[in-house]
Coordinates of C-alpha atoms in Angstrom, one line a residue:
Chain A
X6 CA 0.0 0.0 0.0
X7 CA 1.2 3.3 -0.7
X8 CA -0.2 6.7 0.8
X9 CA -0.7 9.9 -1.1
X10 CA -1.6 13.0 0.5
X11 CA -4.0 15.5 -1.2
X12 CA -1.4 18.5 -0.7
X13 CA 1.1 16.8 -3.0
X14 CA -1.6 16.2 -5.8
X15 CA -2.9 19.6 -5.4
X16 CA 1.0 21.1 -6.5
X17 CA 1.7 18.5 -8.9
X18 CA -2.1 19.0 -11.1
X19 CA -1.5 23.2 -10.4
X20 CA 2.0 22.7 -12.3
X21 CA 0.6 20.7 -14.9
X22 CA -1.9 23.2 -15.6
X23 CA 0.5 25.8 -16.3
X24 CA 3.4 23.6 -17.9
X25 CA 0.5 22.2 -20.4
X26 CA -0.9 25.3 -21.6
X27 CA 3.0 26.7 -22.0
X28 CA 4.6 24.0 -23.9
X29 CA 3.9 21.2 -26.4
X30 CA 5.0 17.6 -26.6
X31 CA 8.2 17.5 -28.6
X32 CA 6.3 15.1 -31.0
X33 CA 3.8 17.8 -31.7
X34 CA 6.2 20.5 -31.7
X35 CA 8.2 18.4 -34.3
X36 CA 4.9 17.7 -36.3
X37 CA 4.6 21.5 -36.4
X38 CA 8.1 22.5 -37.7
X39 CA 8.6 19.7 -40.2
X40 CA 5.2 20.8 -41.7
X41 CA 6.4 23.9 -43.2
X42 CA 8.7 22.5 -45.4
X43 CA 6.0 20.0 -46.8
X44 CA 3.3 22.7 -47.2
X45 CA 2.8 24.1 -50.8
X46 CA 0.7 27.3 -50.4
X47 CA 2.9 30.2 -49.6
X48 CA 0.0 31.5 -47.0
X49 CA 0.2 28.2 -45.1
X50 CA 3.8 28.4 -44.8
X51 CA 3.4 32.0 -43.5
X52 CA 0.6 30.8 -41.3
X53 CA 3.0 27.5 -40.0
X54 CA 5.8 30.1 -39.4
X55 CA 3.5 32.2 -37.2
X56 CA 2.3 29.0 -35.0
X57 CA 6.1 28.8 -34.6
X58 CA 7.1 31.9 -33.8
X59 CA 3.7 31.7 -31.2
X60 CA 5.4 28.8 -29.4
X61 CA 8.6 30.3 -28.9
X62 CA 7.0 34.0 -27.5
X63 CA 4.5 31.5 -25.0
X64 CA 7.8 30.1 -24.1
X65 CA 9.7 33.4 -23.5
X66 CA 7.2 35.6 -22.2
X67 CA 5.2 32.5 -20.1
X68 CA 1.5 33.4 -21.8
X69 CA -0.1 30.6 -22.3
X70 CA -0.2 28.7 -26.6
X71 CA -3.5 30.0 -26.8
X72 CA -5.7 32.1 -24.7
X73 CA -8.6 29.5 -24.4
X74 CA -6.6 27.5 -22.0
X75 CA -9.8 25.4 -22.3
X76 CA -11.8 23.1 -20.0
X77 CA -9.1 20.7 -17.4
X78 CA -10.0 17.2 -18.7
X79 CA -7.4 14.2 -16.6
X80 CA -7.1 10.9 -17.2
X81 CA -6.2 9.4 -13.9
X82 CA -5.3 5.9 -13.7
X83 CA -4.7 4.4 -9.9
X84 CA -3.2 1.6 -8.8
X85 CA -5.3 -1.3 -7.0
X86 CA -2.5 -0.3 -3.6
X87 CA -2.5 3.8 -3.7
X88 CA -4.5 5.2 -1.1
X89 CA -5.2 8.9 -0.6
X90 CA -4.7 9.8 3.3
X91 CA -6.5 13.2 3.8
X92 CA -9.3 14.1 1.2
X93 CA -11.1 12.9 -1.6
X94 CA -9.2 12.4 -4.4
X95 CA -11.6 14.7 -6.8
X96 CA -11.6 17.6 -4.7
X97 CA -7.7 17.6 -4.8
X98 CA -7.4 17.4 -8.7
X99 CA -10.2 20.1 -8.4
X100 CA -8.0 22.4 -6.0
X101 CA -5.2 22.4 -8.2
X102 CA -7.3 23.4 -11.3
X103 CA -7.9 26.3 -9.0
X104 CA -4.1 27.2 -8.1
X105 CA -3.0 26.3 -11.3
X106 CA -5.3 28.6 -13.4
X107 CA -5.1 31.5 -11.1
X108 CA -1.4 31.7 -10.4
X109 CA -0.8 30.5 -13.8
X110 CA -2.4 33.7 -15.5
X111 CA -4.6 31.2 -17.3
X112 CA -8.2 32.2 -19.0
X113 CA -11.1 30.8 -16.5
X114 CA -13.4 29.7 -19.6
X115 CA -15.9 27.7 -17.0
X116 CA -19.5 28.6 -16.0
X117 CA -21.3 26.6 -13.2
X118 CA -24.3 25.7 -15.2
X119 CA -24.9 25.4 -19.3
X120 CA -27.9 27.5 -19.1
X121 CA -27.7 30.4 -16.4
X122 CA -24.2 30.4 -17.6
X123 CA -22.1 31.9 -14.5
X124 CA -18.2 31.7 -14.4
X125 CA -16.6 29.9 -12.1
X126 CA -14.1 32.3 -12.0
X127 CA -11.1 29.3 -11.1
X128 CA -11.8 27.1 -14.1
X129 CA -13.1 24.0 -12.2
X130 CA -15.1 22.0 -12.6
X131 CA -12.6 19.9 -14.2
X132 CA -14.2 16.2 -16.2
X133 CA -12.0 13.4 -14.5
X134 CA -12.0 9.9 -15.9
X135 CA -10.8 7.7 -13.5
X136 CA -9.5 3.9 -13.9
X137 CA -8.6 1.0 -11.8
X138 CA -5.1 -0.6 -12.5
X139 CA -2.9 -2.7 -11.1
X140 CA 0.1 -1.4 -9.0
X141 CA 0.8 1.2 -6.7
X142 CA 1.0 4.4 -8.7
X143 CA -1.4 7.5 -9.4
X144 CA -1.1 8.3 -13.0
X145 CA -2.7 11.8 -14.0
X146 CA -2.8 13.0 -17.6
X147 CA -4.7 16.7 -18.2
X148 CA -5.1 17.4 -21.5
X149 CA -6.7 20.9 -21.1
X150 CA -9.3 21.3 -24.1
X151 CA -10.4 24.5 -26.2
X152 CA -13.9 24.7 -27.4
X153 CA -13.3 26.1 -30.7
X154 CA -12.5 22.8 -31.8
X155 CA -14.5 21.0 -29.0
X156 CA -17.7 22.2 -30.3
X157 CA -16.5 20.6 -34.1
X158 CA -16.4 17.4 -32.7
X159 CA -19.4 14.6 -33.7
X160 CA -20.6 11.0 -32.6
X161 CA -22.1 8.9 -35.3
X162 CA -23.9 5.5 -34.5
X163 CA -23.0 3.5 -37.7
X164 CA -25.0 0.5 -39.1
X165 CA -22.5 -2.7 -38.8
X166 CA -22.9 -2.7 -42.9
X167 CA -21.8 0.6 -43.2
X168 CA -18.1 -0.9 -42.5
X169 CA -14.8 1.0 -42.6
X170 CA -16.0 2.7 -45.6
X171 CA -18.8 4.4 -43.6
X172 CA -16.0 4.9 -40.7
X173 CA -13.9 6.8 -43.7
X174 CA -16.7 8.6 -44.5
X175 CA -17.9 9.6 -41.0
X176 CA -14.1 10.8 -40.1
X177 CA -13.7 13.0 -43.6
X178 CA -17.2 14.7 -42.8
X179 CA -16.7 16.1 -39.2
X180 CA -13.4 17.4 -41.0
X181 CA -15.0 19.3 -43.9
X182 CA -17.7 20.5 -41.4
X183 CA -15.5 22.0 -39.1
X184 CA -12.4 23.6 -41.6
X185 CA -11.3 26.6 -40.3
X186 CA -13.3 26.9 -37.2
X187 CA -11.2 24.3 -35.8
X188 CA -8.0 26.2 -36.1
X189 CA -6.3 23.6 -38.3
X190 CA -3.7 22.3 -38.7
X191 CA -5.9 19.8 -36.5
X192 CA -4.9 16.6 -34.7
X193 CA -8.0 13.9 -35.2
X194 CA -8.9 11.5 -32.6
X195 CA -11.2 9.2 -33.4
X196 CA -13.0 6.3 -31.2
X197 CA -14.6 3.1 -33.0
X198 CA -16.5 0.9 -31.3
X199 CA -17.5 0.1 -27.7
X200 CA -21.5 2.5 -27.2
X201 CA -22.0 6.1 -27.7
X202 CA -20.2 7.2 -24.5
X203 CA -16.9 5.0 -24.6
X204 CA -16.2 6.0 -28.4
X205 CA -16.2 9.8 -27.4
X206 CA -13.9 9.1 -24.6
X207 CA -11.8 7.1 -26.5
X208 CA -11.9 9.7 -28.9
X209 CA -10.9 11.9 -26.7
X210 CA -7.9 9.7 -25.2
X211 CA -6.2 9.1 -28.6
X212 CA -5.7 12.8 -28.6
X213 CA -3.2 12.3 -26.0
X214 CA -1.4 9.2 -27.4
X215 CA 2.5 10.4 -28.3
X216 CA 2.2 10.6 -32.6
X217 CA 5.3 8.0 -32.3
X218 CA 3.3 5.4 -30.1
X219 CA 1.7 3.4 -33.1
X220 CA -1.5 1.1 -32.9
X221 CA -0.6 -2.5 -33.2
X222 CA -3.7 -3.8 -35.2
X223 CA -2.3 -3.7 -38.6
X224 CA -5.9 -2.4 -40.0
X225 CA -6.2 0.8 -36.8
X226 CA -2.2 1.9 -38.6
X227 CA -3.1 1.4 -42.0
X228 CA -6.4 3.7 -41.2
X229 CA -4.3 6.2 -39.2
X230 CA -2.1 6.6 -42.5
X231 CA -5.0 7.0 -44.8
X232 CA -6.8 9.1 -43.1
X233 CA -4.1 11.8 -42.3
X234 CA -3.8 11.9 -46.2
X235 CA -7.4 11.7 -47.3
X236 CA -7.8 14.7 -44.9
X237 CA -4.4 16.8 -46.1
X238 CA -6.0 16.6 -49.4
X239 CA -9.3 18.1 -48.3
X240 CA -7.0 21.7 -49.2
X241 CA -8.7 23.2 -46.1
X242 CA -4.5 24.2 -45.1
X243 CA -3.1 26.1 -42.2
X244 CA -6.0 28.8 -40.9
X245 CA -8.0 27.2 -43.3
X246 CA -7.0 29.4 -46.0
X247 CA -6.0 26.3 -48.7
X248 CA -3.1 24.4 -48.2
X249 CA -1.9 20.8 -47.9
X250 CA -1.3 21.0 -44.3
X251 CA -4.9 20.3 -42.6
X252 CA -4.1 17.5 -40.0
X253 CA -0.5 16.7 -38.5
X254 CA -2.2 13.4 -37.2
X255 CA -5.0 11.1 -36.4
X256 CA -5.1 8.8 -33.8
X257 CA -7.6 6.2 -33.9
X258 CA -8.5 3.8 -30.6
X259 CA -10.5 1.1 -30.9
X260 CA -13.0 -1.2 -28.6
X261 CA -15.2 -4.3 -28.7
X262 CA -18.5 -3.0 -29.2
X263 CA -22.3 -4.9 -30.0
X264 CA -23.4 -6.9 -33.3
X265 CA -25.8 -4.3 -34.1
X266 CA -23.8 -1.3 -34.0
X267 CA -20.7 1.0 -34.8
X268 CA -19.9 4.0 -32.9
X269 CA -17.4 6.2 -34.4
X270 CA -16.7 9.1 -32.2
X271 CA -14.5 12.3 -33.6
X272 CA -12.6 14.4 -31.1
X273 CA -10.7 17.3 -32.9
X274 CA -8.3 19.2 -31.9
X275 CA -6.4 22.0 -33.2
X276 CA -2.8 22.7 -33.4
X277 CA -2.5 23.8 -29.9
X278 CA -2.9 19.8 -29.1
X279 CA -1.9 20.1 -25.4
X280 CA -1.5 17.0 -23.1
X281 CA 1.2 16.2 -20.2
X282 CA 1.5 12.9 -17.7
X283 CA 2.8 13.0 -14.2
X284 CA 3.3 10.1 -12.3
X285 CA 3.0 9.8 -8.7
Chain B
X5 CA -1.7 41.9 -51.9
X6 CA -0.3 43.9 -48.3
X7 CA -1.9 46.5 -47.3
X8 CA -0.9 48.4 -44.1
X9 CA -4.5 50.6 -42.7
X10 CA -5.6 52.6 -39.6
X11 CA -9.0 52.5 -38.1
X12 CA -11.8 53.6 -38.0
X13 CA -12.3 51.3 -40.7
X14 CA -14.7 53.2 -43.2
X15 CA -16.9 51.5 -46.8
X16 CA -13.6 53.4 -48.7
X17 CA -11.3 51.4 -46.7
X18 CA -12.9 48.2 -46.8
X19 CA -13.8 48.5 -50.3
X20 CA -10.3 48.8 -51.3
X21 CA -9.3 45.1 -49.6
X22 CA -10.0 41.5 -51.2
X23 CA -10.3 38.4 -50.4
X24 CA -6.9 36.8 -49.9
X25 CA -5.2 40.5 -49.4
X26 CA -2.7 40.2 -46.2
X27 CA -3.7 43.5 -44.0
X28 CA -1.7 45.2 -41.2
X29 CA -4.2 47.0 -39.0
X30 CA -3.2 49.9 -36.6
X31 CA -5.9 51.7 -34.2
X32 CA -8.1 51.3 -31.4
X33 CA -10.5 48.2 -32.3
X34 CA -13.3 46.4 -29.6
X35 CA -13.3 43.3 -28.4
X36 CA -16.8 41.7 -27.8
X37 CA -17.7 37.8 -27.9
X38 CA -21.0 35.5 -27.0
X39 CA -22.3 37.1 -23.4
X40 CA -21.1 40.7 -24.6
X41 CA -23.0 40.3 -27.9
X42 CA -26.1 39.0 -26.1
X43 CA -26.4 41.9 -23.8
X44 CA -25.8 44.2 -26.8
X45 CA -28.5 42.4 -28.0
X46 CA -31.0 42.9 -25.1
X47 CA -30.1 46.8 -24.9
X48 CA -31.1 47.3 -28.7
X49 CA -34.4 45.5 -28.0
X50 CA -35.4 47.4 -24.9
X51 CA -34.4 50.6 -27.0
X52 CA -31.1 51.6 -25.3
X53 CA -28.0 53.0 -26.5
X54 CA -24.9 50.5 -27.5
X55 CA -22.2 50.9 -24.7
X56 CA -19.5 51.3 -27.8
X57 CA -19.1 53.9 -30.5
X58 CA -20.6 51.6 -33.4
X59 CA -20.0 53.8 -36.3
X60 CA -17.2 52.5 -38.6
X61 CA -16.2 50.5 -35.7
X62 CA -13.7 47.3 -35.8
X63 CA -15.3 44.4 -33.3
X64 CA -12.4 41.4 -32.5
X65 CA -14.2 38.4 -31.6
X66 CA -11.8 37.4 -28.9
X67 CA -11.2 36.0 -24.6
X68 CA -8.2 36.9 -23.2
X69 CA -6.3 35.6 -21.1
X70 CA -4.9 37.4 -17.7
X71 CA -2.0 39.6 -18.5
X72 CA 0.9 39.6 -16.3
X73 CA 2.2 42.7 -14.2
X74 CA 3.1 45.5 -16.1
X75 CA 1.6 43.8 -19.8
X76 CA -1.9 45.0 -21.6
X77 CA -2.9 41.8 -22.3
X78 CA -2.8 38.3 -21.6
X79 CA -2.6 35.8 -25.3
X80 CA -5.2 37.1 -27.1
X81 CA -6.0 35.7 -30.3
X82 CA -9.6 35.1 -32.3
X83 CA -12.7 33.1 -31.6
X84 CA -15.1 31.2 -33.5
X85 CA -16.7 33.9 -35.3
X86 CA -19.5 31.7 -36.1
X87 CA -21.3 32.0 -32.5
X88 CA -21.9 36.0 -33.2
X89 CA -23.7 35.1 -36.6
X90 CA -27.0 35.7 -34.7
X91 CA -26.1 39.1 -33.8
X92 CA -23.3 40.7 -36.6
X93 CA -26.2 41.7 -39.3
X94 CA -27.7 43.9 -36.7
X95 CA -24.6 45.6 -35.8
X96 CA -23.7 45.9 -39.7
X97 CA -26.5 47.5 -40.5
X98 CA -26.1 50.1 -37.7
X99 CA -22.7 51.0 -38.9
X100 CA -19.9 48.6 -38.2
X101 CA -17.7 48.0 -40.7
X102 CA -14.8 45.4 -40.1
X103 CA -15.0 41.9 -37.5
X104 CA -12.3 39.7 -36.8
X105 CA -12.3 36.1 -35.8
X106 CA -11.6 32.8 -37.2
X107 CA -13.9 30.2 -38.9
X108 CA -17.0 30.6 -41.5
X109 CA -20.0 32.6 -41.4
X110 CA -23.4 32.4 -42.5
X111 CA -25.2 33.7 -45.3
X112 CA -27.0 36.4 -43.3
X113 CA -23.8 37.3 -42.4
X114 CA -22.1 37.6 -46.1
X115 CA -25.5 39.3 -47.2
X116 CA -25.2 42.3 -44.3
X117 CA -21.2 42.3 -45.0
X118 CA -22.4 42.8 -49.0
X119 CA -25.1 45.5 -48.3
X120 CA -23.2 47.7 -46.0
X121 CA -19.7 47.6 -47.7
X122 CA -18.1 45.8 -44.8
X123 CA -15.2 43.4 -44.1
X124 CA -14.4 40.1 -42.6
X125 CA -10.6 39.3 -41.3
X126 CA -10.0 35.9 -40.0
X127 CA -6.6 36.5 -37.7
X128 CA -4.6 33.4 -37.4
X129 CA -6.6 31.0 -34.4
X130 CA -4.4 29.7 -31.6
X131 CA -1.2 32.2 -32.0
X132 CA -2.7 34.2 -28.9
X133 CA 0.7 34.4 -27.8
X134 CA 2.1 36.2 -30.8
X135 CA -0.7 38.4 -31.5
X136 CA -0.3 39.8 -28.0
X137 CA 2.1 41.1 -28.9
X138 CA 0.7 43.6 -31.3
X139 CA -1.7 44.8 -28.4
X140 CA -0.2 47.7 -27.0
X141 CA -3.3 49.1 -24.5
X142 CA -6.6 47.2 -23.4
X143 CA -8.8 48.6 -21.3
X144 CA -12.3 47.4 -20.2
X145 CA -15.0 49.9 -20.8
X146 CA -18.6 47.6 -20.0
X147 CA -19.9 44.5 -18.7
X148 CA -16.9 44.7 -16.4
X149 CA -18.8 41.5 -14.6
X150 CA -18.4 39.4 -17.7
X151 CA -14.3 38.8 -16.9
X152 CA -13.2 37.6 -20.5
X153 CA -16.0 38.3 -22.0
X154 CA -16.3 41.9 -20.9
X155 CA -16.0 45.0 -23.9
X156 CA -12.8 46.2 -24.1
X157 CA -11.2 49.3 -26.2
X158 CA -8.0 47.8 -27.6
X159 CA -5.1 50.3 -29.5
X160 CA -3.4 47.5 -31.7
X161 CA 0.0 48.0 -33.9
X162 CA 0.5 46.1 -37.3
X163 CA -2.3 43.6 -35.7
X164 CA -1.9 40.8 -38.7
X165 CA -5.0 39.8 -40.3
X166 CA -5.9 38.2 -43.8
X167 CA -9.3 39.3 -45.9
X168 CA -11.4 36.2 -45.9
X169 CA -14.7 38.1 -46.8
X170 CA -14.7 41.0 -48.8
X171 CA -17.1 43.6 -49.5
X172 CA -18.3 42.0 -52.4
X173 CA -18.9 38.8 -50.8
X174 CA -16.0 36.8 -52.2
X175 CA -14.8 34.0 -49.4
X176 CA -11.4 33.1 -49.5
X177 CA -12.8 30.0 -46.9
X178 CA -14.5 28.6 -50.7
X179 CA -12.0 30.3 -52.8
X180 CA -8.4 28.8 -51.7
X181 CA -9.2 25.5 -50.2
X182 CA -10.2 24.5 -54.3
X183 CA -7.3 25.6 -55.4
X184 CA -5.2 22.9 -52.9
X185 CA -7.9 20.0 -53.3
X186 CA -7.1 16.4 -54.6
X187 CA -10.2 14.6 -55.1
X188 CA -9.8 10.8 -53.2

């Protein structure tokens, strides 16, 4: 048995809020830079020198990527033999939303109710996934999401007949649909199979899989490849101005699911693809 | 095309851009998104005055984030422009003449852009950071309550911005994603 205490989770998830909305993953920052030299309109090279430039000024002058340093989402994975001493474990990751985003300088973007639309004014609620697993570890990813390209992502409950063809089509059609609103270039994650929740969240959860990490069902890769092309040669480009630079991935996770159906679940992203791990 | 221009933004000005045209603005602009645009909204129907100076005026759909002691501004770059579609006709038609965000717009939109010899600039989405950095003064002047969503008077230098729609209704959105498209 190991013992956590809340204090120590409240630092580590208030750091992560302020390293993730400061600094990419080197795979995505290398996604980024190598894509100028492939792009062929001159306004999305100009565009993918700008994103650059960005990343190096958040970097210098500690601003966030992006001023919608979106909604906190976390992964959090614990082990069978952790146990938390003082606190619920929720209200911790929820304190260090609140530390995080105000000492940080970040953008509160919540509001305490869809309707009456209040701000929270620290940014929490955060949306926590939580998992069993074996071991004695506490595993927290936050991937902090913007809504500009939340709100362009879609769910579509497939017949079994429509097939990867229908998956294909399905993943091209929420990217047409959203083009420049979602501040491409985009990463896609996509979720197929399981229901209608578990394909969103899956969705969501390949957006924080490392672009060098590779599925190992031959048919998940080969769909991965295809995809990223069929969608660079949408043209929708950098800003969506035209270009051949629309997606720099798409990560695809997959599920069992039921013999009558096919959940394909599209969480987009945009360039500003933020994600970080700590383990505890 | 480049064009370097200073706001107020009037029909001469924004007749004189295109579509695809590169545009350096300098001036003071607004920033107003959703709950700014709502209350707008709710003062023209109960017959009130706008809080801003709508004449010729440049709105940036944009949030900031907190600046830092002793900065203007936070990163501070577009919004969907999409979610003010319900409201930018209106404003159009009673005088303002230039919006910047990021993303399409309807065809109410493009009409009331069309009929009022008006302009859409998309600034580039997600370089919040860099476009800071062309912010030299913010100040909020209503809705105070609303935090990031409040009105703010902004005095911008060289802001960077591209012409998507012009004010003959040309979308560079349609235009220039044709021009790069393989069909599968």
């Amino acid at each position: 048995m190991k013992n956590i205490k809340t204090a120590d989770i409240v630092n580590i998830v208030s750091e992560m809020c302020i390293q993730a909305n400061h600094y990419l993953s080197d795979d995505m920052n290398s996604r980024l830079k190598n894509s100028v030299n492939t792009e062929k309109s001159e306004l999305g090279r100009k565009i993918l020198n700008q994103l650059q430039e960005n990343l190096e000024i958040a970097d210098k002058e500690q601003n966030p990527i992006c001023q919608d340093t979106g909604m906190a989402v976390f992964f959090v994975e614990i082990g069978q033999e952790v146990h938390i001493d003082d606190g619920l474990l929720t209200d911790a990751i929820n304190e260090g939303v609140r530390k995080g985003y105000t000492e940080g300088y970040l953008r509160k973007s919540v509001v305490s109710d869809p309707i009456e639309r209040i701000n929270t004014k620290d940014n929490t609620p955060a949306v926590i996934h939580y998992d069993y697993v074996a071991g004695d570890k506490l595993k927290i990813t936050l991937a902090p999401k913007g809504f500009g390209s939340e709100n362009m992502s879609r769910v579509f409950m497939l017949k079994p007949a429509d097939g990867i063809e229908g998956v294909k089509e399905a993943i091209l059609t929420a990217v047409k649909d959203a083009g420049p609103n979602a501040c491409p270039p985009m990463v896609v994650g996509v979720g197929i199979g399981g229901t209608f929740e578990k394909s969103a969240l899956m969705a969501k959860q390949a957006l924080t899989r490392s672009f060098d990490d590779r599925p190992s069902t031959p048919w998940v890769k080969d769909l991965e490849d295809e995809m990223l092309e069929k969608i660079n040669n949408l043209g929708i480009g950098p800003g969506g101005l035209g270009g051949t630079t629309t997606a720099l991935a798409v990560n695809i996770n997959t599920y069992a699911t039921h013999i009558a159906g096919l959940p394909v679940a599209i969480n987009i992203c945009c360039h500003v693809n933020r994600h970080i791990t700590r383990e505890i | 095309m480049e064009h370097k221009i200073q706001t107020p933004i009037t029909s001469e000005i924004a007749t004189s851009l295109h579509s695809g045209d590169y545009v350096y603005i300098t001036g003071e602009i607004y920033v107003a998104r959703d709950a700014a645009h709502k209350r707008m909204k709710e003062a023209l129907d109960k017959g009130e005055e706008l809080p801003i100076s709508i004449e010729n005026s440049t709105i940036y759909y944009m949030g900031p984030s907190p600046a830092r002691e002793g900065r203007p501004i936070g990163s501070a770059g577009p919004t969907t422009a999409s979610r003010m579609d319900k409201y930018a006709p209106q404003l159009l038609d009673l005088g303002m003449k230039a919006m910047i965000g990021k993303g399409k717009r309807n065809p109410d939109v493009v009409d009331a852009i069309v009929r009022n010899k008006a302009v859409y600039f998309a600034a580039v989405g997600g370089a919040g950071a860099l476009l800071s950095k062309c912010i030299k003064s913010s100040k909020v002047i209503c809705y105070e309550d609303l935090g990031a969503e409040a009105i703010r008077k902004l005095y911008v230098e060289d802001f960077p911005v591209i012409v998507v729609i012009d004010s003959d209704g040309n979308n560079l959105y349609e235009t220039a994603i044709k021009e790069f498209q393989i069909l599968n």
